[in-house]
PDB file of C-alpha atoms in Angstrom:
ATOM      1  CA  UNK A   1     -42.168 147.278 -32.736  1.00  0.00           C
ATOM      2  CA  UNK A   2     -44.583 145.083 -34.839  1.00  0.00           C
ATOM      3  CA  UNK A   3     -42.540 143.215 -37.848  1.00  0.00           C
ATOM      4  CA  UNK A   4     -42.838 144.412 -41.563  1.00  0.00           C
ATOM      5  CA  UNK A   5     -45.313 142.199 -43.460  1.00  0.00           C
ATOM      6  CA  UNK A   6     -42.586 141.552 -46.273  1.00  0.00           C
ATOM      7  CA  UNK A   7     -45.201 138.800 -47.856  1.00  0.00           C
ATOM      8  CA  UNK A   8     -48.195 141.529 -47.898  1.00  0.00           C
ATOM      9  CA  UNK A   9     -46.042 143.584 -50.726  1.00  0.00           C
ATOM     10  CA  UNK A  10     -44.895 140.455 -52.760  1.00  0.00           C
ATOM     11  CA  UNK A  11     -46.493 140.685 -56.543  1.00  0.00           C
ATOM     12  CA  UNK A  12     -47.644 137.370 -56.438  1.00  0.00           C
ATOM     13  CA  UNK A  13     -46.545 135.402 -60.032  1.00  0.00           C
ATOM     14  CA  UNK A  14     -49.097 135.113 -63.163  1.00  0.00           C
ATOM     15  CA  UNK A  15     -51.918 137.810 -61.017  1.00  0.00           C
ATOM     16  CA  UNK A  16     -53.008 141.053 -62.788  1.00  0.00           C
ATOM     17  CA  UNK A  17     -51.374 143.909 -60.930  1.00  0.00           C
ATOM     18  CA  UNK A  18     -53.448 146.846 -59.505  1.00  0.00           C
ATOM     19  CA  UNK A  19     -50.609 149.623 -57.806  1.00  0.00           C
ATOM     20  CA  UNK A  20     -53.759 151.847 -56.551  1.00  0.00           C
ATOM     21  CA  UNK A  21     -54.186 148.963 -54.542  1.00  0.00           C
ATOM     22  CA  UNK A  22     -51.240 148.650 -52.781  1.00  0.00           C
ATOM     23  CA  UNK A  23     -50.366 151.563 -50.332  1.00  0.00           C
ATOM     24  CA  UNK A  24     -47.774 154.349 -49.941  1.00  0.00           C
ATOM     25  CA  UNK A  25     -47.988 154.799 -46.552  1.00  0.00           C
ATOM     26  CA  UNK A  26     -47.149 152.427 -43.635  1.00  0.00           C
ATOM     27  CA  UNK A  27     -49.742 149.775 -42.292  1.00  0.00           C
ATOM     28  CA  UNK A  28     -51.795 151.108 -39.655  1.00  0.00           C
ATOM     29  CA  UNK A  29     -50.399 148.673 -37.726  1.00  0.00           C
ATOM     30  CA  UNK A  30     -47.167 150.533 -37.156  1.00  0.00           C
ATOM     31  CA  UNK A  31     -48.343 152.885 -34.981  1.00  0.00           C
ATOM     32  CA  UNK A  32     -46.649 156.116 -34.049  1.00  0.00           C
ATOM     33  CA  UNK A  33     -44.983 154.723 -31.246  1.00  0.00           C
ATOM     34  CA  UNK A  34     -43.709 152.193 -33.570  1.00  0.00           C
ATOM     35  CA  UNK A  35     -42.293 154.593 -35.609  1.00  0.00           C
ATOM     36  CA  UNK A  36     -39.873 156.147 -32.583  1.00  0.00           C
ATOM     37  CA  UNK A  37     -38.332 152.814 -32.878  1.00  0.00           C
ATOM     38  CA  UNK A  38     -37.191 152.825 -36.491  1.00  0.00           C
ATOM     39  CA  UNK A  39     -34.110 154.680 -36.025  1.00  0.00           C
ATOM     40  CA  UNK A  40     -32.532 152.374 -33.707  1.00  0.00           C
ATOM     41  CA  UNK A  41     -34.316 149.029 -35.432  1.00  0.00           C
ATOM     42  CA  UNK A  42     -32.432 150.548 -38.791  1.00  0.00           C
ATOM     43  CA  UNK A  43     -29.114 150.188 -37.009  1.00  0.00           C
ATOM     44  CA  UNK A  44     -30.163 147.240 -35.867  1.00  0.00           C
ATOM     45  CA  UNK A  45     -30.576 145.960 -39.292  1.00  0.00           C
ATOM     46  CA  UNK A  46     -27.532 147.738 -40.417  1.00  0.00           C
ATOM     47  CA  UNK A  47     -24.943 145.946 -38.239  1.00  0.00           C
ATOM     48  CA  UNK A  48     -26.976 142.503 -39.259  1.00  0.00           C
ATOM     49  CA  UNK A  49     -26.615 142.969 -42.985  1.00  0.00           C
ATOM     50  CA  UNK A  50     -22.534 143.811 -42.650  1.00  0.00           C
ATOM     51  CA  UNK A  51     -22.170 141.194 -41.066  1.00  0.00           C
ATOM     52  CA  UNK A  52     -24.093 138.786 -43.598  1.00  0.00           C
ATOM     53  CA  UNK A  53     -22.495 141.167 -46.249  1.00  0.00           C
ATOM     54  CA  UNK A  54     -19.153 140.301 -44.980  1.00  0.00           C
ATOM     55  CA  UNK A  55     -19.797 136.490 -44.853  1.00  0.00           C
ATOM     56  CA  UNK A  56     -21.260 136.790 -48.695  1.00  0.00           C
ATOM     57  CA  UNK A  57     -17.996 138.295 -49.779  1.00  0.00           C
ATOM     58  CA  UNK A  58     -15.444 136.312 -47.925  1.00  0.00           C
ATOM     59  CA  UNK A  59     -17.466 132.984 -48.736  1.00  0.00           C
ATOM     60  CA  UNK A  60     -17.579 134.038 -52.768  1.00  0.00           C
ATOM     61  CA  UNK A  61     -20.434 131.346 -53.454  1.00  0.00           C
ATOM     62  CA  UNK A  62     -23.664 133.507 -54.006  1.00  0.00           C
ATOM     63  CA  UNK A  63     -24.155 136.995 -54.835  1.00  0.00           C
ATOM     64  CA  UNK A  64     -27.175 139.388 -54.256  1.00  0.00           C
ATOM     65  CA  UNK A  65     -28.868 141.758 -57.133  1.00  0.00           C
ATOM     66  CA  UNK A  66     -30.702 144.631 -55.779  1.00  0.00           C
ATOM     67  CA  UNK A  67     -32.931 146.217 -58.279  1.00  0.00           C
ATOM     68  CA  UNK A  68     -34.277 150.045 -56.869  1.00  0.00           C
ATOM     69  CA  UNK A  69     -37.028 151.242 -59.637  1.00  0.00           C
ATOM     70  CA  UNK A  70     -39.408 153.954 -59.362  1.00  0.00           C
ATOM     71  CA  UNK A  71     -40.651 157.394 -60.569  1.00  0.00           C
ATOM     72  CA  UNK A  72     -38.752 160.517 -60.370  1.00  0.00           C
ATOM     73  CA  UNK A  73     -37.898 161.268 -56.901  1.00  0.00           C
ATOM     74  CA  UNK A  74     -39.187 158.162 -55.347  1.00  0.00           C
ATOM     75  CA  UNK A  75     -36.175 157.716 -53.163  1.00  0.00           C
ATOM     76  CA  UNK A  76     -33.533 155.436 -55.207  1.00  0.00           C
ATOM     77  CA  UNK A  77     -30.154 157.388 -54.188  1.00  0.00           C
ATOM     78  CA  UNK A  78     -31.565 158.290 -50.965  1.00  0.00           C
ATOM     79  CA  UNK A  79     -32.811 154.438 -49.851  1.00  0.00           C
ATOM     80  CA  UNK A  80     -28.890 153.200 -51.461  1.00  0.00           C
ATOM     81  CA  UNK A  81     -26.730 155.964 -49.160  1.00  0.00           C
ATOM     82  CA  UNK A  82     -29.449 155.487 -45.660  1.00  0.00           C
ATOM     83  CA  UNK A  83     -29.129 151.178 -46.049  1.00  0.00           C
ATOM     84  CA  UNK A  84     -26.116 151.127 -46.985  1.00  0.00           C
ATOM     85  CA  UNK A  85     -24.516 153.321 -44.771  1.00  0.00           C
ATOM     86  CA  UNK A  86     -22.863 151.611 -42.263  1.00  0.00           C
ATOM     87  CA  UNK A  87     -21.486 148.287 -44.726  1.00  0.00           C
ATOM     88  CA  UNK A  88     -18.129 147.843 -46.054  1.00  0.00           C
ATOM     89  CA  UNK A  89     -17.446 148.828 -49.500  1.00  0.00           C
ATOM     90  CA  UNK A  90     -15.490 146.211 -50.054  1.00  0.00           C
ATOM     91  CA  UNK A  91     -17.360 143.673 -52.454  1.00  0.00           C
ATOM     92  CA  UNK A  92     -20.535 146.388 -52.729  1.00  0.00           C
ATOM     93  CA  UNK A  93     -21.051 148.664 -55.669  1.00  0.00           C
ATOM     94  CA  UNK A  94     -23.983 150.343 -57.090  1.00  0.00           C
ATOM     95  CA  UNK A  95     -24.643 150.860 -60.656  1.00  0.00           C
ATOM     96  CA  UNK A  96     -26.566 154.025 -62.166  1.00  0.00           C
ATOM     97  CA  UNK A  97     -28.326 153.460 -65.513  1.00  0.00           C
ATOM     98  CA  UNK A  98     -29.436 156.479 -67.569  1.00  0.00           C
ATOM     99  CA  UNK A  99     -30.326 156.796 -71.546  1.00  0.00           C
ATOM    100  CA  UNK A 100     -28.122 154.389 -73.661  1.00  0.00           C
ATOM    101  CA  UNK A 101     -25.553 155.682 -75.310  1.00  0.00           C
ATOM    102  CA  UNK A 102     -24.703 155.150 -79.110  1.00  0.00           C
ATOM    103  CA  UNK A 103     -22.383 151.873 -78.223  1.00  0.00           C
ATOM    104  CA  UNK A 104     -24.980 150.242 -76.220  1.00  0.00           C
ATOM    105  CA  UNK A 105     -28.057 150.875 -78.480  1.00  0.00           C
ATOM    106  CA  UNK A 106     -25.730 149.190 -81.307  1.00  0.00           C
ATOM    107  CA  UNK A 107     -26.139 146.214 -79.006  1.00  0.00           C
ATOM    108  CA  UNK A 108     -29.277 144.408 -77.485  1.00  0.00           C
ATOM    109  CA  UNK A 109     -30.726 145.835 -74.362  1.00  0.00           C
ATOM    110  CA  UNK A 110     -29.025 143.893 -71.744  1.00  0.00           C
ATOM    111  CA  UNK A 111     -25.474 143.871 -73.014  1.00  0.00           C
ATOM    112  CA  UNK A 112     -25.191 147.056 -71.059  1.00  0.00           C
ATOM    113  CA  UNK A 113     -26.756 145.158 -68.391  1.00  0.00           C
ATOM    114  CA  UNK A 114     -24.957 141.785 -68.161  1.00  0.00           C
ATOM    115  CA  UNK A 115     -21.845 143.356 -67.405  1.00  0.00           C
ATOM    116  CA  UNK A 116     -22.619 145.140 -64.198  1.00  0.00           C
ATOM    117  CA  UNK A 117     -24.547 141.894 -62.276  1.00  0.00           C
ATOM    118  CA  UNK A 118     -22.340 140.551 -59.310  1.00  0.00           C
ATOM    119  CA  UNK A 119     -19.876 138.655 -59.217  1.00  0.00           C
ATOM    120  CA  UNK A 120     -20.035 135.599 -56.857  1.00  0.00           C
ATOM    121  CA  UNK A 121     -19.311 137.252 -53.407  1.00  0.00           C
ATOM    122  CA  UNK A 122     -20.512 140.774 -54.170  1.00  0.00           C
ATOM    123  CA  UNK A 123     -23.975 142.651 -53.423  1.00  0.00           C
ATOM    124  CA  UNK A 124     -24.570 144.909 -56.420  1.00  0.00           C
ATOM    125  CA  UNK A 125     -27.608 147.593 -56.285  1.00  0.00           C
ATOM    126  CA  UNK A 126     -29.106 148.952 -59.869  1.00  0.00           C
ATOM    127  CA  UNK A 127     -30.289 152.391 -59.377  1.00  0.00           C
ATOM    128  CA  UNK A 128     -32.589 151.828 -62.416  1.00  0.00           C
ATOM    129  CA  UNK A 129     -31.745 149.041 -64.502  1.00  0.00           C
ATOM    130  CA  UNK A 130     -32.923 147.159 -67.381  1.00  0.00           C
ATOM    131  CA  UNK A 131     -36.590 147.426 -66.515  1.00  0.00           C
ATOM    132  CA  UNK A 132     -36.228 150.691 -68.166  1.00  0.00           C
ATOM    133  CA  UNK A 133     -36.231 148.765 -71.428  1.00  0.00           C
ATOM    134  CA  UNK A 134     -39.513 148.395 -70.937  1.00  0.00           C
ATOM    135  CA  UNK A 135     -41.274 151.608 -69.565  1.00  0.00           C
ATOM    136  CA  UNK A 136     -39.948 154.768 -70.461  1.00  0.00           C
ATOM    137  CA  UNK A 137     -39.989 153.177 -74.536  1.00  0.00           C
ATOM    138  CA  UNK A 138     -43.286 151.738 -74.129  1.00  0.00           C
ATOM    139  CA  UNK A 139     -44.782 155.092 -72.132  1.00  0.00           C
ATOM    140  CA  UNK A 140     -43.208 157.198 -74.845  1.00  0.00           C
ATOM    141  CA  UNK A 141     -44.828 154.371 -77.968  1.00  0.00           C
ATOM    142  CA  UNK A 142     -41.114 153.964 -79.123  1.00  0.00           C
ATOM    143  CA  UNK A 143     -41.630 150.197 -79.309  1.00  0.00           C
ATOM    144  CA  UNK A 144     -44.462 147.775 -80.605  1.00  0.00           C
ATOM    145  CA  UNK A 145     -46.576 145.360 -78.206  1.00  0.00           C
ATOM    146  CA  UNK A 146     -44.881 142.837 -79.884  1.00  0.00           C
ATOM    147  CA  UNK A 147     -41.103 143.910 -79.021  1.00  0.00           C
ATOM    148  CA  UNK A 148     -41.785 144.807 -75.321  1.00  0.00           C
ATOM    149  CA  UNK A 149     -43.872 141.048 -74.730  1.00  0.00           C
ATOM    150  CA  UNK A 150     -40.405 139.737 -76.405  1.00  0.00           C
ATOM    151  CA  UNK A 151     -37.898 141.864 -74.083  1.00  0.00           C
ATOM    152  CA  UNK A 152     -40.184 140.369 -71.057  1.00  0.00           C
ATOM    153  CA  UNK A 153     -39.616 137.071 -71.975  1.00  0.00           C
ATOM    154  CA  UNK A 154     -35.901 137.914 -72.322  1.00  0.00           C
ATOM    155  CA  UNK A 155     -35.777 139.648 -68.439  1.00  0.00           C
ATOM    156  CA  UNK A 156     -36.776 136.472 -67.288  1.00  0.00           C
ATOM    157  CA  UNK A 157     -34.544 134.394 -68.899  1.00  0.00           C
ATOM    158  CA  UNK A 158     -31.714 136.706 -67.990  1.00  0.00           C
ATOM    159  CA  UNK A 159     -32.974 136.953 -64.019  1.00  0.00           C
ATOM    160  CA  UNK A 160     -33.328 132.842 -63.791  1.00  0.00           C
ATOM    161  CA  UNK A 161     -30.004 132.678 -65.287  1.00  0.00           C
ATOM    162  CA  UNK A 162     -28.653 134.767 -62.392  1.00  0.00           C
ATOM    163  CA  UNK A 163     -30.410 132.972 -60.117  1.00  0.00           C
ATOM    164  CA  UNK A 164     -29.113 129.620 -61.525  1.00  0.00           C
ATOM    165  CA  UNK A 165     -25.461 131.248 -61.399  1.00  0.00           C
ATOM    166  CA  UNK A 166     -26.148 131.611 -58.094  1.00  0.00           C
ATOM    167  CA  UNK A 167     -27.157 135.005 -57.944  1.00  0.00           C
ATOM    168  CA  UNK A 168     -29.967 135.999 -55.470  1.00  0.00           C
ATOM    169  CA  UNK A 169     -32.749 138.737 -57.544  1.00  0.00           C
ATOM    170  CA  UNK A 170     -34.477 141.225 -54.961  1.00  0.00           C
ATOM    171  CA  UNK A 171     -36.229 143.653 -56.909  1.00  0.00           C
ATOM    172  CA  UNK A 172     -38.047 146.677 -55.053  1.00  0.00           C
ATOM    173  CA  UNK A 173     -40.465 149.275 -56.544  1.00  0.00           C
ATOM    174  CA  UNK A 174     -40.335 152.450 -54.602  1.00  0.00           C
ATOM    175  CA  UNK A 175     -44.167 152.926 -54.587  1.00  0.00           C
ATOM    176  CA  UNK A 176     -44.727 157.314 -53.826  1.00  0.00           C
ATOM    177  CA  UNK A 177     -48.035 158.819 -54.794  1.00  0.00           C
ATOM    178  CA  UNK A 178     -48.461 161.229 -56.769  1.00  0.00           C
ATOM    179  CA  UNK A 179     -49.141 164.045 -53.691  1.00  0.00           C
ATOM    180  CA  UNK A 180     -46.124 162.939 -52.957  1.00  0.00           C
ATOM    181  CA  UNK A 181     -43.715 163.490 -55.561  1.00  0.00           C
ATOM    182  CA  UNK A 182     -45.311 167.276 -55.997  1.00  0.00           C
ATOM    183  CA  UNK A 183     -43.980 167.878 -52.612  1.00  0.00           C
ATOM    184  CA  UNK A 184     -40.583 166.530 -53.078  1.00  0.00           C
ATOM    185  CA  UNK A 185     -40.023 168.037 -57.254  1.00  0.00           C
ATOM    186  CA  UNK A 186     -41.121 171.363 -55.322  1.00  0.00           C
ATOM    187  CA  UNK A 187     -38.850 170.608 -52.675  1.00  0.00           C
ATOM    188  CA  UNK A 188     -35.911 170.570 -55.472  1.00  0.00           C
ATOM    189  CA  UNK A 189     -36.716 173.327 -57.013  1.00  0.00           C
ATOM    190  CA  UNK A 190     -36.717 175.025 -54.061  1.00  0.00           C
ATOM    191  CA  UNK A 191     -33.192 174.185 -53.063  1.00  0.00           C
ATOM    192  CA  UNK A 192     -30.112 175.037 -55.241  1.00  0.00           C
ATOM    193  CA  UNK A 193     -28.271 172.426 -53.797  1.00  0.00           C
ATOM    194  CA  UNK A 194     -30.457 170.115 -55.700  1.00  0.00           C
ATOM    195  CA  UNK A 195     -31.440 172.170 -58.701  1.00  0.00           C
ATOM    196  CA  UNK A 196     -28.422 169.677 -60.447  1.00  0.00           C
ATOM    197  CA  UNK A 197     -31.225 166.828 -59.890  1.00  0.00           C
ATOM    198  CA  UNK A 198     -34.470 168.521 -62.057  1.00  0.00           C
ATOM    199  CA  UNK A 199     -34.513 167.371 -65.387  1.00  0.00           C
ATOM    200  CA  UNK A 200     -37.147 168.958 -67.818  1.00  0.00           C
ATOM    201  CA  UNK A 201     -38.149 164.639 -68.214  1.00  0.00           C
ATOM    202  CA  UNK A 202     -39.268 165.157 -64.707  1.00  0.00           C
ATOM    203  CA  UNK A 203     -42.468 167.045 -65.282  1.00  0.00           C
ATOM    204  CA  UNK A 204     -42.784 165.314 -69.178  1.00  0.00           C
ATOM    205  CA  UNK A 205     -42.796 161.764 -67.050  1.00  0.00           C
ATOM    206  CA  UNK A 206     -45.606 163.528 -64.168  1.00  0.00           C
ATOM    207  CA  UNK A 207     -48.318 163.969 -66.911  1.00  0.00           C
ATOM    208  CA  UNK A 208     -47.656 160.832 -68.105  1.00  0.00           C
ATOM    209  CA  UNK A 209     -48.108 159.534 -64.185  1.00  0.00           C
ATOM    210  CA  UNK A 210     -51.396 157.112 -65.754  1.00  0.00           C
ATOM    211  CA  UNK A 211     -49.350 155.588 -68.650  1.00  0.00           C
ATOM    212  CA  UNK A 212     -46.244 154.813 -66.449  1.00  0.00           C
ATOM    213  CA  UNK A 213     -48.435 153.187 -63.614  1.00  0.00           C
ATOM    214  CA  UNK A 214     -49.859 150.878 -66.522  1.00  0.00           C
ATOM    215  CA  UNK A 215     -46.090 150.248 -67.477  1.00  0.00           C
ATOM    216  CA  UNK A 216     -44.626 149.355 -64.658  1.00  0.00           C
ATOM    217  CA  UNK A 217     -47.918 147.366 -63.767  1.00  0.00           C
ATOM    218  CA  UNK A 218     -47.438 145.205 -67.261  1.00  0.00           C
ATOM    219  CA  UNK A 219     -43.607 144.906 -66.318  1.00  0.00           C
ATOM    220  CA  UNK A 220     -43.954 144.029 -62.895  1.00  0.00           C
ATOM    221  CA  UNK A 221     -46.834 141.247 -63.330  1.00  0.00           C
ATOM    222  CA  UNK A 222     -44.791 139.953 -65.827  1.00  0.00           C
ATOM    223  CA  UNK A 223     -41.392 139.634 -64.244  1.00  0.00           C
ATOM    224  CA  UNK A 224     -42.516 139.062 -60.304  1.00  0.00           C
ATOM    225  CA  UNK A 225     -41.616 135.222 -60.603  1.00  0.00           C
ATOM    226  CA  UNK A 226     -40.489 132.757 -57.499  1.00  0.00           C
ATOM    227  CA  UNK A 227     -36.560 133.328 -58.084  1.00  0.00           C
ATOM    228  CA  UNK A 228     -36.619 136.962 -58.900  1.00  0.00           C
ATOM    229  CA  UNK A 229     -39.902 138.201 -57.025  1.00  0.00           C
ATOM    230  CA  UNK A 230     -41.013 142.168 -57.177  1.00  0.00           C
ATOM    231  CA  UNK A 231     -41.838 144.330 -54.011  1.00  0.00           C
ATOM    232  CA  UNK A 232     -44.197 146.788 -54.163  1.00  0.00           C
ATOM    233  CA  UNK A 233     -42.304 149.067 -51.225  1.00  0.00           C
ATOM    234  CA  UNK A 234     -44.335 151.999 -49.377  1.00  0.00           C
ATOM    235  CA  UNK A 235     -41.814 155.012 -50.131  1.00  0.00           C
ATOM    236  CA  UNK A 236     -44.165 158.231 -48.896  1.00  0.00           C
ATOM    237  CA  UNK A 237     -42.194 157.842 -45.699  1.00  0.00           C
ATOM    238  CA  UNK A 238     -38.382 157.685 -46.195  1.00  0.00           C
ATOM    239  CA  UNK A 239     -37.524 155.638 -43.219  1.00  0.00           C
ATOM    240  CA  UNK A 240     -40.299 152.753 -43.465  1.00  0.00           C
ATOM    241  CA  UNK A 241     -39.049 153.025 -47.312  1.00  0.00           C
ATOM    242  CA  UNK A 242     -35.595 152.686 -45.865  1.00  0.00           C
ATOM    243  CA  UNK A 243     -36.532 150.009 -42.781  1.00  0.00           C
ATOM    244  CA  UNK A 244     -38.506 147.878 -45.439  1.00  0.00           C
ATOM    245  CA  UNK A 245     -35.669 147.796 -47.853  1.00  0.00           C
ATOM    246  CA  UNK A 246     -32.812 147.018 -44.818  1.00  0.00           C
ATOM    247  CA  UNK A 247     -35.286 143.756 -43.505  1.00  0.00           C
ATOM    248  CA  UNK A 248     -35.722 142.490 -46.688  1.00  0.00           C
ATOM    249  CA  UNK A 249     -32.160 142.282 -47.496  1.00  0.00           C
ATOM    250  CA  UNK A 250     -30.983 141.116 -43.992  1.00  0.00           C
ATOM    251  CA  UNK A 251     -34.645 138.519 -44.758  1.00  0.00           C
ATOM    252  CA  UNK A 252     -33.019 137.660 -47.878  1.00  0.00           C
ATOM    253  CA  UNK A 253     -29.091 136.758 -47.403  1.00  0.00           C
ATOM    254  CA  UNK A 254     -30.865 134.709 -43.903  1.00  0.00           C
ATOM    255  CA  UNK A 255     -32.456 132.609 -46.061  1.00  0.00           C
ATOM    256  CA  UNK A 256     -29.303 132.146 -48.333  1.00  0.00           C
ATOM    257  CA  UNK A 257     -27.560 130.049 -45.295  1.00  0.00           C
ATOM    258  CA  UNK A 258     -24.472 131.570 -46.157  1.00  0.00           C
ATOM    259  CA  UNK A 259     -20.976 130.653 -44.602  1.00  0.00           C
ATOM    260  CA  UNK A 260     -17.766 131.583 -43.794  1.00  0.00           C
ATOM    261  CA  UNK A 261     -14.963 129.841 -45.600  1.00  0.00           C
ATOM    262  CA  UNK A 262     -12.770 127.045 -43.481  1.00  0.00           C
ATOM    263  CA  UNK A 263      -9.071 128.780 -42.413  1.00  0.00           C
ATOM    264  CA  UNK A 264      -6.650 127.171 -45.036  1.00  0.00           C
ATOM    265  CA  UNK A 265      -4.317 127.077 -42.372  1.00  0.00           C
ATOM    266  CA  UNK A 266      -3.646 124.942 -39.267  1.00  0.00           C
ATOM    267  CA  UNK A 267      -3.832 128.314 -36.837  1.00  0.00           C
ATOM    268  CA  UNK A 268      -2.625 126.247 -33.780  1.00  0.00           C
ATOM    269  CA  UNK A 269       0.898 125.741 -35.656  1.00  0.00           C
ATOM    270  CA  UNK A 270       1.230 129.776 -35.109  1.00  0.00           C
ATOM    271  CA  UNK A 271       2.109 131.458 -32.653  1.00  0.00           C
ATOM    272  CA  UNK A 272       2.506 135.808 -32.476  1.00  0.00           C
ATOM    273  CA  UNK A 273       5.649 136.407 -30.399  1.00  0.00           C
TER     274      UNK A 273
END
């Protein structure tokens, strides 16, 4: 099948971002035929990034941040559990950020944060994470101009100290239109198996759809820098979404040169009788 154009959906640093520009869908170039292959080039993918998984955590030297952002149903939870799948749990978590409670809004907005980064040998994914800080407050007017230019500034201080900790940033925005997420809120509401997942915020958030595009627009030409790059991801399509995701991780830890720890011991002074 013809390779993902990772580069193509790279928010270039310092350029004035335009999402209507960027697609949902797949390239053209992935034809149909192509697309009978992702299955079996997403296990593919998945046995790659155990194995580099398994090398990050036994080497303990680098770590890997995954941010997943996006609007309502764009696919967070469901990219995490099809990626993810078929890695070890050991040294992998994901972290879940919702409204702050009363503790962390006593504190500033990435002491909540900090906390839940990796650790040197673990891959970590946010399922929403402190970009929040700086679209559902300015979408809603909760905070001035001045306040969300300062919490940029302070995202990118915080995701270059990562990276100097030696903490690799991928950031991904789930990019669905907004055809798209009718389909899949109606598709909730439609199932009572997932009635647990519609929040009134939901349809408050879809008339807002203009405001949040010029949010996350702001917050991603702000933050997309060399060491902690954005991703504008095509998510229409759950298994491109979920193909795009898997080769840019597997791209990622490559590129990391990672390596597995030297045996402590002298194994040819052992012998199993």
């Amino acid at each position: 099948m013809n390779n993902i154009d990772l580069h193509a959906c790279r928010v270039k640093p310092d350029t004035t971002m335009d999402l209507s520009a960027y697609p949902t869908t797949p390239p053209e170039a992935l034809t149909q035929e192509d697309s009978t292959l992702w299955p079996e080039r997403l296990h593919d993918l998945a046995e790659q990034l155990n194995r580099l998984q398994t090398t990050l955590h036994a080497g303990q030297s680098r770590g890997l941040l995954l941010i997943l952002q996006g609007m309502d149903t764009a696919g967070k939870d469901g990219c995490i559990r099809s990626v993810f799948t078929h890695v070890s749990p050991l040294g992998v978590r994901a972290e879940a950020f919702g409204v702050p409670h009363t503790l962390e809004l006593r504190h500033d907005f990435l002491w909540r944060i900090h906390a839940k980064t990796p650790a040197l040998g673990e891959m970590v994914i946010f399922n929403r994470s402190h970009y929040e800080d700086v679209l559902v407050p300015v979408v809603h007017r909760d905070i001035s101009k001045a306040t969300r230019i300062q919490r940029l500034e302070h995202i990118r201080h915080f995701e270059s100290l990562l990276h100097d900790a030696g903490i690799a940033v991928v950031k991904c925005y789930l990019h669905i239109s907004k055809q798209e997420q009718k389909k899949r809120l109606q598709a909730r509401m439609d199932d009572p198996l997932k009635h647990w997942k519609v929040q009134a915020s939901d349809f408050d958030d879809r008339k807002k759809w203009n405001a949040f595009m010029r949010a996350y627009e702001q917050a991603l030409q702000e933050t997309s820098t060399e060491h902690a790059p954005w991703y504008v991801v095509p998510a229409d399509s759950k298994p491109y979404r979920d193909l795009f995701v898997s080769e840019l991780l597997v791209h990622t830890l490559e590129t990391m040169k990672l390596r597995l720890p030297q045996s402590r011991l002298k194994l040819s002074d052992f012998a199993l009788r």
